[in-house]
mmCIF file of C-alpha atoms and ligand atoms in Angstrom:
data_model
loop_
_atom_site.group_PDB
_atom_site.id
_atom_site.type_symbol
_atom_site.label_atom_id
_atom_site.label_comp_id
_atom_site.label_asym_id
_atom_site.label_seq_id
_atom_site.Cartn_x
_atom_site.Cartn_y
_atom_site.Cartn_z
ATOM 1 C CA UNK A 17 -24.861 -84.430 31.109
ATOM 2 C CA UNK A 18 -22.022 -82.768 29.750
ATOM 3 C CA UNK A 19 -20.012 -79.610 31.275
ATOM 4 C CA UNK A 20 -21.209 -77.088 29.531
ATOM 5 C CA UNK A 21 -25.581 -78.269 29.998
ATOM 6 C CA UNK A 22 -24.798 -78.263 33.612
ATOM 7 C CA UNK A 23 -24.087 -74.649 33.510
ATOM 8 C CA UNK A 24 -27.014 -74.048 31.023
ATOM 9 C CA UNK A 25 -30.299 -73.282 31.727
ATOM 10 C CA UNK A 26 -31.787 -74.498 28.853
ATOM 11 C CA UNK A 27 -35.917 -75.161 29.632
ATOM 12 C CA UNK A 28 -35.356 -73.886 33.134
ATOM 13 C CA UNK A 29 -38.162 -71.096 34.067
ATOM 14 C CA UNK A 30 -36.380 -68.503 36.442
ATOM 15 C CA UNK A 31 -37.643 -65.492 38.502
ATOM 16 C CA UNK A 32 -35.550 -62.774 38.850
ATOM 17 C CA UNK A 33 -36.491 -60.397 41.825
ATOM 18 C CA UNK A 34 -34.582 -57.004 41.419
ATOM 19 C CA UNK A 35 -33.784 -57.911 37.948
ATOM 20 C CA UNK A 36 -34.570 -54.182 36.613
ATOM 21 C CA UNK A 37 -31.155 -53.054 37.165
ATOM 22 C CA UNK A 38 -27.689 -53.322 38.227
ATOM 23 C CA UNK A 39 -26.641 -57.112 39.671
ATOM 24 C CA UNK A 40 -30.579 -58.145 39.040
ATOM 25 C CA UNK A 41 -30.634 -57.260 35.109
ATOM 26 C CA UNK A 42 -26.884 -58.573 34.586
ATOM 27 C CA UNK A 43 -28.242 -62.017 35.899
ATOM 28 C CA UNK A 44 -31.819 -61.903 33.937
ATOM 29 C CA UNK A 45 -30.133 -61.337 30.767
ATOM 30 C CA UNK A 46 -27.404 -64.081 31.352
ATOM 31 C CA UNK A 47 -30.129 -66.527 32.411
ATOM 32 C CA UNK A 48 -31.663 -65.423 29.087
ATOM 33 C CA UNK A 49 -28.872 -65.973 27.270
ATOM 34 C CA UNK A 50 -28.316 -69.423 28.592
ATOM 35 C CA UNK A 51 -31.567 -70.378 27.414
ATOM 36 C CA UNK A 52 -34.080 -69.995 30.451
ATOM 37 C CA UNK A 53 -37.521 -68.850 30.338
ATOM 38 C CA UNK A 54 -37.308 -65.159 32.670
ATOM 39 C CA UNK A 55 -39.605 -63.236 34.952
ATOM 40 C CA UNK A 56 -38.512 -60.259 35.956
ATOM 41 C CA UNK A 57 -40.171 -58.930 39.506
ATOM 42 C CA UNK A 58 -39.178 -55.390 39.649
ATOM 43 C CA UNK A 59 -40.561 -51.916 41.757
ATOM 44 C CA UNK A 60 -38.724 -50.134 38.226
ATOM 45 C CA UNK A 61 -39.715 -51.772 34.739
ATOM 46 C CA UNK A 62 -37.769 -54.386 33.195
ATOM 47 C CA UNK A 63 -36.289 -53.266 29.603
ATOM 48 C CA UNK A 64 -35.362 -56.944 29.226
ATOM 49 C CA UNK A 65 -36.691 -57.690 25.845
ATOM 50 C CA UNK A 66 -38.562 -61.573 25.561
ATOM 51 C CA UNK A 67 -38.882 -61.503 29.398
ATOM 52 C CA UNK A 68 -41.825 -61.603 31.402
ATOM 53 C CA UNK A 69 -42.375 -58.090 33.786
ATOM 54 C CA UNK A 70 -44.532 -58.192 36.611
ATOM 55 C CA UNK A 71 -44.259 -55.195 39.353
ATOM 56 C CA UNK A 72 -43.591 -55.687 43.192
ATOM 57 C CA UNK A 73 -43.142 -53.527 45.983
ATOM 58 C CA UNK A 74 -40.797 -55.191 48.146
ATOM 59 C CA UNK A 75 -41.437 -53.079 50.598
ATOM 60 C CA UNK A 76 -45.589 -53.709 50.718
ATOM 61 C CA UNK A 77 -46.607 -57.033 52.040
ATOM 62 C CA UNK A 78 -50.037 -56.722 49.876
ATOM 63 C CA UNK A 79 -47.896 -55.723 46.373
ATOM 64 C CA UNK A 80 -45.931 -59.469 46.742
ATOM 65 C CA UNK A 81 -49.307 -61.026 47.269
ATOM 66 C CA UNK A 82 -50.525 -59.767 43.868
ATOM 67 C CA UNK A 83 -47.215 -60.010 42.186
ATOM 68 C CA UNK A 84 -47.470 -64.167 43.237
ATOM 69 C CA UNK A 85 -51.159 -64.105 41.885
ATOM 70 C CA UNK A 86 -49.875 -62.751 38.759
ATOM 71 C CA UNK A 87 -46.919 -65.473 38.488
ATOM 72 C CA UNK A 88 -49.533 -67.827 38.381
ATOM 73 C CA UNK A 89 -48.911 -71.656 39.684
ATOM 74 C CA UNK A 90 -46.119 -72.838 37.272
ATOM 75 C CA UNK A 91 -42.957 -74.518 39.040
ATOM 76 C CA UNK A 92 -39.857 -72.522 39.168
ATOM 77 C CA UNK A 93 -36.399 -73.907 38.790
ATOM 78 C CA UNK A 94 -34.625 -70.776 40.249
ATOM 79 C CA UNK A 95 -35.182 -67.801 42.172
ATOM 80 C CA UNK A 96 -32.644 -65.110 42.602
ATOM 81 C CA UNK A 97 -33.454 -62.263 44.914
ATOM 82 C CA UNK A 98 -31.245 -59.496 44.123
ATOM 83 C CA UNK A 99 -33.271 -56.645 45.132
ATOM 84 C CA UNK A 100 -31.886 -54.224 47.855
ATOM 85 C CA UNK A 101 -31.638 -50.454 48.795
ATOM 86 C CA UNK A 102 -29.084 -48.276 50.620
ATOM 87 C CA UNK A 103 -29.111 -46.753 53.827
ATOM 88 C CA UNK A 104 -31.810 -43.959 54.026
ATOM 89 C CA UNK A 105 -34.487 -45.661 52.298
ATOM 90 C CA UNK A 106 -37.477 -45.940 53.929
ATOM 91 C CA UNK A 107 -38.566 -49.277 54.430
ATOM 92 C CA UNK A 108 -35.223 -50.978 53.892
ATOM 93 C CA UNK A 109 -36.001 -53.717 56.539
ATOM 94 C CA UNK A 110 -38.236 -55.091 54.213
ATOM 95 C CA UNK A 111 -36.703 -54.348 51.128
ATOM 96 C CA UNK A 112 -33.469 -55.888 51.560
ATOM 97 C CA UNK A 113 -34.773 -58.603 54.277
ATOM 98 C CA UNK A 114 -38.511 -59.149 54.993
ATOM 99 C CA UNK A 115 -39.835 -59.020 51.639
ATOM 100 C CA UNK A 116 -37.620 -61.932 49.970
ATOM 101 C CA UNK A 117 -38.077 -64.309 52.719
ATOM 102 C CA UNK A 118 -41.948 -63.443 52.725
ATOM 103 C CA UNK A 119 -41.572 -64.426 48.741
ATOM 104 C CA UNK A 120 -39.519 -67.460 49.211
ATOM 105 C CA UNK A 121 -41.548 -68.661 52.170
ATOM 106 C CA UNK A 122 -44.650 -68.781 49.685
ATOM 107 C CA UNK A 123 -42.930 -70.143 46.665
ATOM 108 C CA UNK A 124 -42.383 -72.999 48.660
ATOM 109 C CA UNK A 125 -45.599 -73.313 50.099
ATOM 110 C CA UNK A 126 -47.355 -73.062 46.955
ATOM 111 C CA UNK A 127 -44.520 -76.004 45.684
ATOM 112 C CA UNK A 128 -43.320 -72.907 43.044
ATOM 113 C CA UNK A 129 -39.638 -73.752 44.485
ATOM 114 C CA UNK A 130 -39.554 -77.912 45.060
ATOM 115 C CA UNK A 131 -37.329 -81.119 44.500
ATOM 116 C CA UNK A 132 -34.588 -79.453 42.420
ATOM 117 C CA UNK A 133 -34.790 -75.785 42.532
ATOM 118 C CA UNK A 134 -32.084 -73.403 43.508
ATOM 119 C CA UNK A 135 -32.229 -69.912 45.421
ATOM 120 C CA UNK A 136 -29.542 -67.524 44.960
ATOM 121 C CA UNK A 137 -29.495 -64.179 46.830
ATOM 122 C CA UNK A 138 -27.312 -61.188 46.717
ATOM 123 C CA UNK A 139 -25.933 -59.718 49.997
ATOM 124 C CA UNK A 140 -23.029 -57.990 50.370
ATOM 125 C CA UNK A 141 -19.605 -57.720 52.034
ATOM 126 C CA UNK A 142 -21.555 -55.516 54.803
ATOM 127 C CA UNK A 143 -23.266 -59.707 55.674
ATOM 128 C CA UNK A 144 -19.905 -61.390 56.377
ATOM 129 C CA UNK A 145 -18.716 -61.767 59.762
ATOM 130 C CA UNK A 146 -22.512 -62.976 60.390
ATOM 131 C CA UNK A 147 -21.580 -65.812 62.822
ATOM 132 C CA UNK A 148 -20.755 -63.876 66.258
ATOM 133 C CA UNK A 149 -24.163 -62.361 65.501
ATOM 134 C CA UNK A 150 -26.074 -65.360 64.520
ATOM 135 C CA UNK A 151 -27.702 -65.190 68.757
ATOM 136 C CA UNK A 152 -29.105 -61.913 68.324
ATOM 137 C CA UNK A 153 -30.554 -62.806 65.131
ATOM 138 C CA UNK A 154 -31.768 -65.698 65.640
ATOM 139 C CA UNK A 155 -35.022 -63.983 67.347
ATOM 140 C CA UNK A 156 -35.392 -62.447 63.364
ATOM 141 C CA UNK A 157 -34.807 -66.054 61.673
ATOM 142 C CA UNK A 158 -37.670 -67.800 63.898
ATOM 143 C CA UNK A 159 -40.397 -65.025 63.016
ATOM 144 C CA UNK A 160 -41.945 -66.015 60.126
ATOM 145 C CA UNK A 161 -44.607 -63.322 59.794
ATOM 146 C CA UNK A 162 -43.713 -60.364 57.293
ATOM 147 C CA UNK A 163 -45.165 -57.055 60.183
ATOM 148 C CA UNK A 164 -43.373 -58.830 63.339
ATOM 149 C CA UNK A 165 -40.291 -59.255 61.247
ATOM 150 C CA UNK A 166 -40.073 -55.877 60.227
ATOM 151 C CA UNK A 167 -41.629 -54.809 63.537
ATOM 152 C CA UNK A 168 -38.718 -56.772 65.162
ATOM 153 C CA UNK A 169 -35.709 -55.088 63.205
ATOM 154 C CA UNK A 170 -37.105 -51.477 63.214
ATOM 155 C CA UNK A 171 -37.905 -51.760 67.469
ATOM 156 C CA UNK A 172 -33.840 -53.675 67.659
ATOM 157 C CA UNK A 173 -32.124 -50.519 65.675
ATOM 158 C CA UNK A 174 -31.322 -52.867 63.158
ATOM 159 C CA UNK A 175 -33.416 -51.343 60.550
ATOM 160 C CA UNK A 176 -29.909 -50.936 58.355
ATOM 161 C CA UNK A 177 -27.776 -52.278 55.866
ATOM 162 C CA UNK A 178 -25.441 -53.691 57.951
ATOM 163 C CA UNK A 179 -28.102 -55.573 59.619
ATOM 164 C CA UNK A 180 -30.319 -56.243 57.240
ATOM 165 C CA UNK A 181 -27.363 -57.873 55.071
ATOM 166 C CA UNK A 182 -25.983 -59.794 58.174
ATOM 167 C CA UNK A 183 -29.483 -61.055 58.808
ATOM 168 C CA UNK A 184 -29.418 -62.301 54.583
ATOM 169 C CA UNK A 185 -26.416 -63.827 55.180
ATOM 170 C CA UNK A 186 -27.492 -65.933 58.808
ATOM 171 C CA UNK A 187 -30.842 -66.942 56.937
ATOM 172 C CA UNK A 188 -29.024 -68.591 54.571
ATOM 173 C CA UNK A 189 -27.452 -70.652 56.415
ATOM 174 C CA UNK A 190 -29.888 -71.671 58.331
ATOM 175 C CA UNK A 191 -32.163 -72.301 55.629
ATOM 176 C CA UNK A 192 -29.432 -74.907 53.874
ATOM 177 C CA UNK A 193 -30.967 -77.494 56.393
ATOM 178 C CA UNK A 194 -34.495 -77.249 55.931
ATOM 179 C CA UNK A 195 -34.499 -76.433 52.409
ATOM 180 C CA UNK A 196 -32.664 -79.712 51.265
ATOM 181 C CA UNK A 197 -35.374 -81.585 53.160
ATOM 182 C CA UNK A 198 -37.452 -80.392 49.962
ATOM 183 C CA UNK A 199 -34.347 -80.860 47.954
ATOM 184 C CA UNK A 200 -34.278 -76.967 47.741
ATOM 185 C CA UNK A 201 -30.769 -75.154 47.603
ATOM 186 C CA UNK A 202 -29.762 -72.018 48.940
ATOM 187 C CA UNK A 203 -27.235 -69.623 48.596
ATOM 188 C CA UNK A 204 -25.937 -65.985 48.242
ATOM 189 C CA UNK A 205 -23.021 -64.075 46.806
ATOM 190 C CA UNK A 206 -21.350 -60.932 49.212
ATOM 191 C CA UNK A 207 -20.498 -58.955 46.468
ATOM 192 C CA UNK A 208 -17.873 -55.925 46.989
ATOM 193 C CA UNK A 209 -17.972 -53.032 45.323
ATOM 194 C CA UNK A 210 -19.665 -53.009 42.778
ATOM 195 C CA UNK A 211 -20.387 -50.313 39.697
ATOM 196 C CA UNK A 212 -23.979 -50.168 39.523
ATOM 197 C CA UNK A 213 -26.445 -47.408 40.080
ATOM 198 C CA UNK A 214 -26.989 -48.138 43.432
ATOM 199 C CA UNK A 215 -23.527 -47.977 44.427
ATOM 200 C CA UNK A 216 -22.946 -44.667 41.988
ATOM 201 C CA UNK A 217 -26.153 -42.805 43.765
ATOM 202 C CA UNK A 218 -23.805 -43.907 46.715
ATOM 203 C CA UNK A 219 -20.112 -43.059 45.180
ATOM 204 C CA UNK A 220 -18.173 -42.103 48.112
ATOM 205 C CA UNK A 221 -19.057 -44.675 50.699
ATOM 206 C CA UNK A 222 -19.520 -47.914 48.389
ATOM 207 C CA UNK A 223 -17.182 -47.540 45.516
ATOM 208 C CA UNK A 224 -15.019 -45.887 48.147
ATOM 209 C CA UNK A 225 -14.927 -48.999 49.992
ATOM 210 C CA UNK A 226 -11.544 -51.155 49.268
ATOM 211 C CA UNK A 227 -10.472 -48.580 46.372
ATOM 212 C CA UNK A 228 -7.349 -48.070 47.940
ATOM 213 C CA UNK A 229 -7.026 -52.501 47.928
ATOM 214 C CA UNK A 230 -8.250 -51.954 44.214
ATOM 215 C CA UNK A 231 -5.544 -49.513 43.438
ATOM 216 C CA UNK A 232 -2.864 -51.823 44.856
ATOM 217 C CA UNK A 233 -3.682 -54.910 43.034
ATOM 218 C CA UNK A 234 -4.468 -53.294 40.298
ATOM 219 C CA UNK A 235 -8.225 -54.243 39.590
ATOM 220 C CA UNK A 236 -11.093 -52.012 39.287
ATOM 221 C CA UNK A 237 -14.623 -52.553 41.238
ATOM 222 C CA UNK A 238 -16.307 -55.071 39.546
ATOM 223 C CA UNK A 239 -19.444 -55.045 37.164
ATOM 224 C CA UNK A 240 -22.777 -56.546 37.223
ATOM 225 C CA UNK A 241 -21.882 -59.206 34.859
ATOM 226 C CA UNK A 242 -19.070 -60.209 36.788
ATOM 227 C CA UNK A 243 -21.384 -60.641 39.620
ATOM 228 C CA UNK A 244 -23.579 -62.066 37.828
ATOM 229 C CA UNK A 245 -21.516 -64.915 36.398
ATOM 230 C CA UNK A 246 -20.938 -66.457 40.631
ATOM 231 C CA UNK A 247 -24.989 -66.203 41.070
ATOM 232 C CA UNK A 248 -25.796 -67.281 37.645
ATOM 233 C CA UNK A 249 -23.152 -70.668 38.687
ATOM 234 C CA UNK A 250 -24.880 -71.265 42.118
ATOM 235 C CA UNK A 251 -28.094 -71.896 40.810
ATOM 236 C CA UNK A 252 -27.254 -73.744 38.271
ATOM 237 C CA UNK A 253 -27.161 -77.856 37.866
ATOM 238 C CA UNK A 254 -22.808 -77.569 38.295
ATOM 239 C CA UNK A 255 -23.471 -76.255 41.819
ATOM 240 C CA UNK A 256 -25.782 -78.867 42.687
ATOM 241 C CA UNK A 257 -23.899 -80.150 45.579
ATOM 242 C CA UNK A 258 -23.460 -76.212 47.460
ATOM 243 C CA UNK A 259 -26.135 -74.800 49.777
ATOM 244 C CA UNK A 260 -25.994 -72.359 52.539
ATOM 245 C CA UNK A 261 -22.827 -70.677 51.467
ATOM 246 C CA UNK A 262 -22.174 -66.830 51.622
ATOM 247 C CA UNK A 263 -19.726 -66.661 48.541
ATOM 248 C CA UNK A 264 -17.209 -63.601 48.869
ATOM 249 C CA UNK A 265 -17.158 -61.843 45.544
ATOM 250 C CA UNK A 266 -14.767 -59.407 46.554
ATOM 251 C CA UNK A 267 -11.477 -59.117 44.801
ATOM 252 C CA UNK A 268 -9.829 -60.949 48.021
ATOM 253 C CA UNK A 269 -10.220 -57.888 49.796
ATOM 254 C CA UNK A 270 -12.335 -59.531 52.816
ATOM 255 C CA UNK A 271 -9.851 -62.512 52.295
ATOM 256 C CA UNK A 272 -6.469 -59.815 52.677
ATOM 257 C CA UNK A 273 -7.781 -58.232 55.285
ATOM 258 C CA UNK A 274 -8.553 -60.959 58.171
ATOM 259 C CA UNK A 275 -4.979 -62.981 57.069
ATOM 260 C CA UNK A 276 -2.916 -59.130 57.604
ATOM 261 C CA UNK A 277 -1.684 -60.046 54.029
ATOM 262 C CA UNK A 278 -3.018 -56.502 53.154
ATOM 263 C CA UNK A 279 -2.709 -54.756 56.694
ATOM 264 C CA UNK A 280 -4.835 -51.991 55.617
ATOM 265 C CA UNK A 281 -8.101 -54.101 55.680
ATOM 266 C CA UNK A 282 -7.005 -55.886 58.957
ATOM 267 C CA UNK A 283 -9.599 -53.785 60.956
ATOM 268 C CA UNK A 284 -12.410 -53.910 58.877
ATOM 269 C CA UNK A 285 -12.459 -57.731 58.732
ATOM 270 C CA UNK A 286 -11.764 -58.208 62.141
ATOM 271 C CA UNK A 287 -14.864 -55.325 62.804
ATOM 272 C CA UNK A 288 -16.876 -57.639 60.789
ATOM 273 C CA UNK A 289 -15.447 -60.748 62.221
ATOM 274 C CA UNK A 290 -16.639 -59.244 65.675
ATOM 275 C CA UNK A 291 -12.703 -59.585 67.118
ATOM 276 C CA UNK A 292 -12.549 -55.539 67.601
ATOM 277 C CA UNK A 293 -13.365 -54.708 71.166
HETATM 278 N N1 NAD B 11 -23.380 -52.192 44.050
HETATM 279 C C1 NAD B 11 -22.641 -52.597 45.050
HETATM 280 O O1 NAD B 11 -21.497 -52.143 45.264
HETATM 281 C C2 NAD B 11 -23.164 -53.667 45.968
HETATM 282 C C3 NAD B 11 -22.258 -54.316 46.821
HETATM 283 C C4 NAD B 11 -22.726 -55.332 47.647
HETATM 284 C C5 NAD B 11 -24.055 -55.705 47.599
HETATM 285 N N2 NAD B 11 -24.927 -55.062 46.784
HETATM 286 C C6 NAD B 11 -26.317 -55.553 46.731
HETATM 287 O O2 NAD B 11 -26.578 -55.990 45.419
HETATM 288 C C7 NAD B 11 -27.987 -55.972 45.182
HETATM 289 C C8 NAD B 11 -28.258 -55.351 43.839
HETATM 290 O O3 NAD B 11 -27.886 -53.981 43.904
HETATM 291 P P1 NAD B 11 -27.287 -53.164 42.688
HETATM 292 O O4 NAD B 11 -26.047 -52.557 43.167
HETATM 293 O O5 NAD B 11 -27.307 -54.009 41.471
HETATM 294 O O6 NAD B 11 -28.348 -51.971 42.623
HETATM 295 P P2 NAD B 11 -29.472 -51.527 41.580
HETATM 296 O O7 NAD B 11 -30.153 -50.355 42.189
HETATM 297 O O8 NAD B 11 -28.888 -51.365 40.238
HETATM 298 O O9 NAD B 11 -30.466 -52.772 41.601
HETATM 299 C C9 NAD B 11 -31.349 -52.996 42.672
HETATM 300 C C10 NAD B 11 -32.729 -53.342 42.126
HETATM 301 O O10 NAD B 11 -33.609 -53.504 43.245
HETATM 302 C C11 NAD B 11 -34.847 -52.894 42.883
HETATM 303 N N3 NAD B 11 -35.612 -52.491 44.064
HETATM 304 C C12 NAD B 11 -35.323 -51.467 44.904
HETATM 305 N N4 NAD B 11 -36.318 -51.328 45.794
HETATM 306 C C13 NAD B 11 -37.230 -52.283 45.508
HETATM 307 C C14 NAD B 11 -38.488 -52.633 46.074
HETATM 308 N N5 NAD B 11 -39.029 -51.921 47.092
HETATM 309 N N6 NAD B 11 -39.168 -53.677 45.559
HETATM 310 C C15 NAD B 11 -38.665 -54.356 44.495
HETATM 311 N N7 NAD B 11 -37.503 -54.055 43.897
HETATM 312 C C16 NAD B 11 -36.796 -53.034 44.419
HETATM 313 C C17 NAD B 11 -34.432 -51.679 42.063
HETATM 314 O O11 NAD B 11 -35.507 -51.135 41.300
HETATM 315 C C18 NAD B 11 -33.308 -52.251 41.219
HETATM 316 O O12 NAD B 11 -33.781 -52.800 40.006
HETATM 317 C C19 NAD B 11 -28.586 -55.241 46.365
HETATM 318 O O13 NAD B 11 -29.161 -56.193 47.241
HETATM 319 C C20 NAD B 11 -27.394 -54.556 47.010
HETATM 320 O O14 NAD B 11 -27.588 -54.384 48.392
HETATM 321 C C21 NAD B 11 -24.497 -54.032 45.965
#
């Protein structure tokens, strides 16, 4: 295999959950482009042109039941679940949380993801620092049923982002184990800021976030595409050796922060690193 086929997708058949917009579309039509055969899950249409569409409700246990009968039985070599909502949205427990694992754990049952597949999810720089709060999660990561998940976040007050994102980025880890018993890979990307139109219906807190970092080393937030590219890589055959990482697609702003090389981060990486009492 040469360098460039192992980054190619060429006869691969990928799903793309959350692939309507932002971070999602960027890394449907890249997939495209690198030759793979795309579904697009999506609660908003996909405009991606020679892609298959089929709708799902995240949020609605009974809309990813249909949306798998309407995938049909075919194997999958990669699933990215990209979906996610903001803070206010009703349901966001199982939007950003409940809803992929429900679709991933099925996948797998129904052998959709096997021997050589690759999952790569999007969380966020709101998931890192997961580790001090892998205990209280770990209640969360050994329910496997979609109500008493979301039952179970919404009765802890951790029906949020923050949590939901942290609880993205735990799974993940310790899914790398179990996973590669199938020879299933797993990983995510914790993207910063990020201009999308998520983040612009949310301006002033998430492309807020780090601008003044931005500003200082002179780079701008990043796009989709440049997302895209990390997730895109993860699940791909070059990255066949990497599961259960939480890649930081930040700029170096997480990275400047919890080293005081840029003091003005210090405290938000040491929140997120749990060392602020
Ligand atoms: N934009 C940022 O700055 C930023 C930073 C870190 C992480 N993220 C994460 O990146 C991911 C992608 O977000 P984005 O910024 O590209 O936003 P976006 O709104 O452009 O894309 C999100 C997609 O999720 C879909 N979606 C929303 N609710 C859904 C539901 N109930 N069921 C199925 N699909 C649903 C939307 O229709 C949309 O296509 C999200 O998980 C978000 O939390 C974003």
């Amino acid at each position: 295999m040469s360098l460039s086929d192992s980054f190619l997708y060429a006869g691969k058949r990928v799903l793309v959950v959350g692939g309507a917009s932002g971070m999602g579309a960027a890394t449907a039509e890249l997939v495209k482009d690198a030759g793979a055969d795309v579904v697009v899950m999506d609660v908003a249409e996909s405009k991606l042109d020679g892609a298959t569409f089929i709708k799902l409700n995240l949020a609605e246990k009974d809309s990813i039941d249909a949306a798998l009968a309407e995938l049909g039985d075919g194997k999958l070599d990669a699933l990215f679940s990209c979906a996610g909502v903001a803070d206010g949205t009703p349901g966001i427990e199982r939007i950003n949380f409940v809803g992929h694992r429900y679709l991933i754990d099925r996948l797998v049952e129904k052998g959709a993801l096997g021997q050589g597949s690759a999952i790569g999810a999007i969380s966020s720089a709101a998931g890192l620092g997961w580790e001090p709060n892998l205990e209280s999660l770990r209640p969360l990561l050994e329910i496997s049923d979609y109500d008493e998940g979301a039952k179970w976040l919404v009765d802890s007050g951790k029906a949020d982002y923050f949590n939901t994102k942290q609880a993205l980025c735990a799974y993940v880890a310790t899914q790398a184990y179990p996973l590669m018993k199938k020879g299933i890979r797993i990983n995510a990307i914790c993207p910063g800021p990020t201009d999308t139109p998520l983040a612009q219906a949310n301006k002033e807190m998430w492309l807020g976030f780090g601008a003044d970092y931005r500003e200082e080393v002179g780079i701008e937030a990043s796009t989709p595409l440049e997302q895209a590219y990390p997730l895109v890589f993860l699940c791909s055959a070059a990255a066949g050796a990497i599961s259960g990482i939480t890649l930081v697609s930040d700029g170096g702003y997480f990275a400047a922060g919890r080293t005081d090389a840029y003091p003005p981060a210090a405290d938000i990486a040491k929140f997120l690193l749990g060392l602020l009492s």
